PDB file of C-alpha atoms in Angstrom:
ATOM      1  CA  UNK A   1       1.051  -2.380 -10.393  1.00  0.00           C
ATOM      2  CA  UNK A   2      -0.537  -0.170  -7.759  1.00  0.00           C
ATOM      3  CA  UNK A   3       0.872  -0.150  -4.243  1.00  0.00           C
ATOM      4  CA  UNK A   4      -1.184   1.236  -1.363  1.00  0.00           C
ATOM      5  CA  UNK A   5       0.785   2.223   1.721  1.00  0.00           C
ATOM      6  CA  UNK A   6      -0.881   0.911   4.867  1.00  0.00           C
ATOM      7  CA  UNK A   7      -0.184   2.783   8.098  1.00  0.00           C
ATOM      8  CA  UNK A   8      -1.798   3.785  11.351  1.00  0.00           C
ATOM      9  CA  UNK A   9      -4.157   1.952  13.641  1.00  0.00           C
ATOM     10  CA  UNK A  10      -6.970  -0.455  12.869  1.00  0.00           C
ATOM     11  CA  UNK A  11      -9.391   2.275  11.702  1.00  0.00           C
ATOM     12  CA  UNK A  12      -6.883   3.634   9.194  1.00  0.00           C
ATOM     13  CA  UNK A  13      -6.068   0.126   8.011  1.00  0.00           C
ATOM     14  CA  UNK A  14      -9.753  -0.578   7.403  1.00  0.00           C
ATOM     15  CA  UNK A  15     -10.096   2.618   5.359  1.00  0.00           C
ATOM     16  CA  UNK A  16      -6.965   1.805   3.344  1.00  0.00           C
ATOM     17  CA  UNK A  17      -8.245  -1.736   2.737  1.00  0.00           C
ATOM     18  CA  UNK A  18     -11.496  -0.249   1.426  1.00  0.00           C
ATOM     19  CA  UNK A  19      -9.378   1.750  -1.034  1.00  0.00           C
ATOM     20  CA  UNK A  20      -7.659  -1.457  -2.169  1.00  0.00           C
ATOM     21  CA  UNK A  21     -11.073  -3.097  -2.727  1.00  0.00           C
ATOM     22  CA  UNK A  22     -12.317  -0.089  -4.722  1.00  0.00           C
ATOM     23  CA  UNK A  23      -9.161  -0.057  -6.841  1.00  0.00           C
ATOM     24  CA  UNK A  24      -9.570  -3.771  -7.579  1.00  0.00           C
ATOM     25  CA  UNK A  25     -13.094  -3.132  -8.861  1.00  0.00           C
ATOM     26  CA  UNK A  26     -12.014  -0.122 -10.918  1.00  0.00           C
ATOM     27  CA  UNK A  27      -8.842  -1.746 -12.316  1.00  0.00           C
ATOM     28  CA  UNK A  28      -9.517  -5.509 -12.370  1.00  0.00           C
ATOM     29  CA  UNK A  29      -6.513  -6.265 -14.601  1.00  0.00           C
ATOM     30  CA  UNK A  30      -3.974  -4.358 -12.466  1.00  0.00           C
ATOM     31  CA  UNK A  31      -2.032  -6.038  -9.687  1.00  0.00           C
ATOM     32  CA  UNK A  32      -2.655  -4.211  -6.396  1.00  0.00           C
ATOM     33  CA  UNK A  33      -0.485  -4.801  -3.340  1.00  0.00           C
ATOM     34  CA  UNK A  34      -0.017  -3.295   0.104  1.00  0.00           C
ATOM     35  CA  UNK A  35       3.098  -1.612   1.446  1.00  0.00           C
ATOM     36  CA  UNK A  36       3.272  -2.447   5.167  1.00  0.00           C
ATOM     37  CA  UNK A  37       6.854  -1.295   5.750  1.00  0.00           C
ATOM     38  CA  UNK A  38       5.705   1.386   8.217  1.00  0.00           C
ATOM     39  CA  UNK A  39       5.063  -1.381  10.739  1.00  0.00           C
ATOM     40  CA  UNK A  40       8.655  -2.566  10.514  1.00  0.00           C
ATOM     41  CA  UNK A  41       9.874   0.884  11.614  1.00  0.00           C
ATOM     42  CA  UNK A  42       7.079   2.249  13.807  1.00  0.00           C
ATOM     43  CA  UNK A  43       5.721   0.484  16.878  1.00  0.00           C
ATOM     44  CA  UNK A  44       3.277   3.169  18.070  1.00  0.00           C
ATOM     45  CA  UNK A  45       0.248   1.071  17.054  1.00  0.00           C
ATOM     46  CA  UNK A  46      -0.528  -2.600  17.465  1.00  0.00           C
ATOM     47  CA  UNK A  47       0.959  -3.313  14.042  1.00  0.00           C
ATOM     48  CA  UNK A  48      -0.608  -4.578  10.851  1.00  0.00           C
ATOM     49  CA  UNK A  49      -3.689  -6.415  12.148  1.00  0.00           C
ATOM     50  CA  UNK A  50      -6.198  -6.500   9.274  1.00  0.00           C
ATOM     51  CA  UNK A  51      -5.434 -10.078   8.310  1.00  0.00           C
ATOM     52  CA  UNK A  52      -5.495 -11.186  11.939  1.00  0.00           C
ATOM     53  CA  UNK A  53      -8.849  -9.645  12.904  1.00  0.00           C
ATOM     54  CA  UNK A  54     -10.760  -9.995   9.638  1.00  0.00           C
ATOM     55  CA  UNK A  55      -9.368 -13.259   8.247  1.00  0.00           C
ATOM     56  CA  UNK A  56      -8.426 -11.693   4.895  1.00  0.00           C
ATOM     57  CA  UNK A  57      -5.357 -12.078   2.717  1.00  0.00           C
ATOM     58  CA  UNK A  58      -3.796  -8.949   1.245  1.00  0.00           C
ATOM     59  CA  UNK A  59      -0.934  -9.284  -1.249  1.00  0.00           C
ATOM     60  CA  UNK A  60       2.077  -7.502   0.254  1.00  0.00           C
ATOM     61  CA  UNK A  61       4.663  -5.799  -1.937  1.00  0.00           C
ATOM     62  CA  UNK A  62       8.286  -6.715  -1.389  1.00  0.00           C
ATOM     63  CA  UNK A  63      11.081  -4.182  -1.056  1.00  0.00           C
ATOM     64  CA  UNK A  64      12.041  -4.295  -4.743  1.00  0.00           C
ATOM     65  CA  UNK A  65       8.454  -3.772  -5.945  1.00  0.00           C
ATOM     66  CA  UNK A  66       8.058  -0.823  -3.595  1.00  0.00           C
ATOM     67  CA  UNK A  67      11.301   0.759  -4.801  1.00  0.00           C
ATOM     68  CA  UNK A  68      10.349   0.300  -8.449  1.00  0.00           C
ATOM     69  CA  UNK A  69       6.919   1.900  -8.083  1.00  0.00           C
ATOM     70  CA  UNK A  70       8.067   4.794  -5.904  1.00  0.00           C
ATOM     71  CA  UNK A  71      11.075   5.552  -8.119  1.00  0.00           C
ATOM     72  CA  UNK A  72       8.826   5.574 -11.205  1.00  0.00           C
ATOM     73  CA  UNK A  73       6.380   7.882  -9.429  1.00  0.00           C
ATOM     74  CA  UNK A  74       9.200  10.210  -8.392  1.00  0.00           C
ATOM     75  CA  UNK A  75      10.556  10.348 -11.962  1.00  0.00           C
ATOM     76  CA  UNK A  76       7.076  11.093 -13.293  1.00  0.00           C
ATOM     77  CA  UNK A  77       6.550  13.899 -10.797  1.00  0.00           C
ATOM     78  CA  UNK A  78       9.907  15.504 -11.611  1.00  0.00           C
ATOM     79  CA  UNK A  79       9.258  15.338 -15.366  1.00  0.00           C
ATOM     80  CA  UNK A  80       5.748  16.748 -14.879  1.00  0.00           C
ATOM     81  CA  UNK A  81       7.135  19.795 -13.063  1.00  0.00           C
ATOM     82  CA  UNK A  82       9.530  20.663 -15.893  1.00  0.00           C
ATOM     83  CA  UNK A  83       6.943  20.607 -18.680  1.00  0.00           C
ATOM     84  CA  UNK A  84       5.814  23.874 -20.195  1.00  0.00           C
TER      85      UNK A  84
END
């Protein structure tokens, strides 16, 4: 599974959605979801609006999926630093 963190205003969201589309083409057999948790903590923008304005559906990762992917990434990075 690949999780793309979505944050920022509409322009950033559009760019991040383009990344999701490119990843889907490159890795068609991998599940790709969005992490929109920044909008639950930060109200400086109008929120997550891609689905509203563009009538698209983006699979959203739940809290457990996000934890699993980020913990695996963190473990990989720590093991990579200790090699050699």
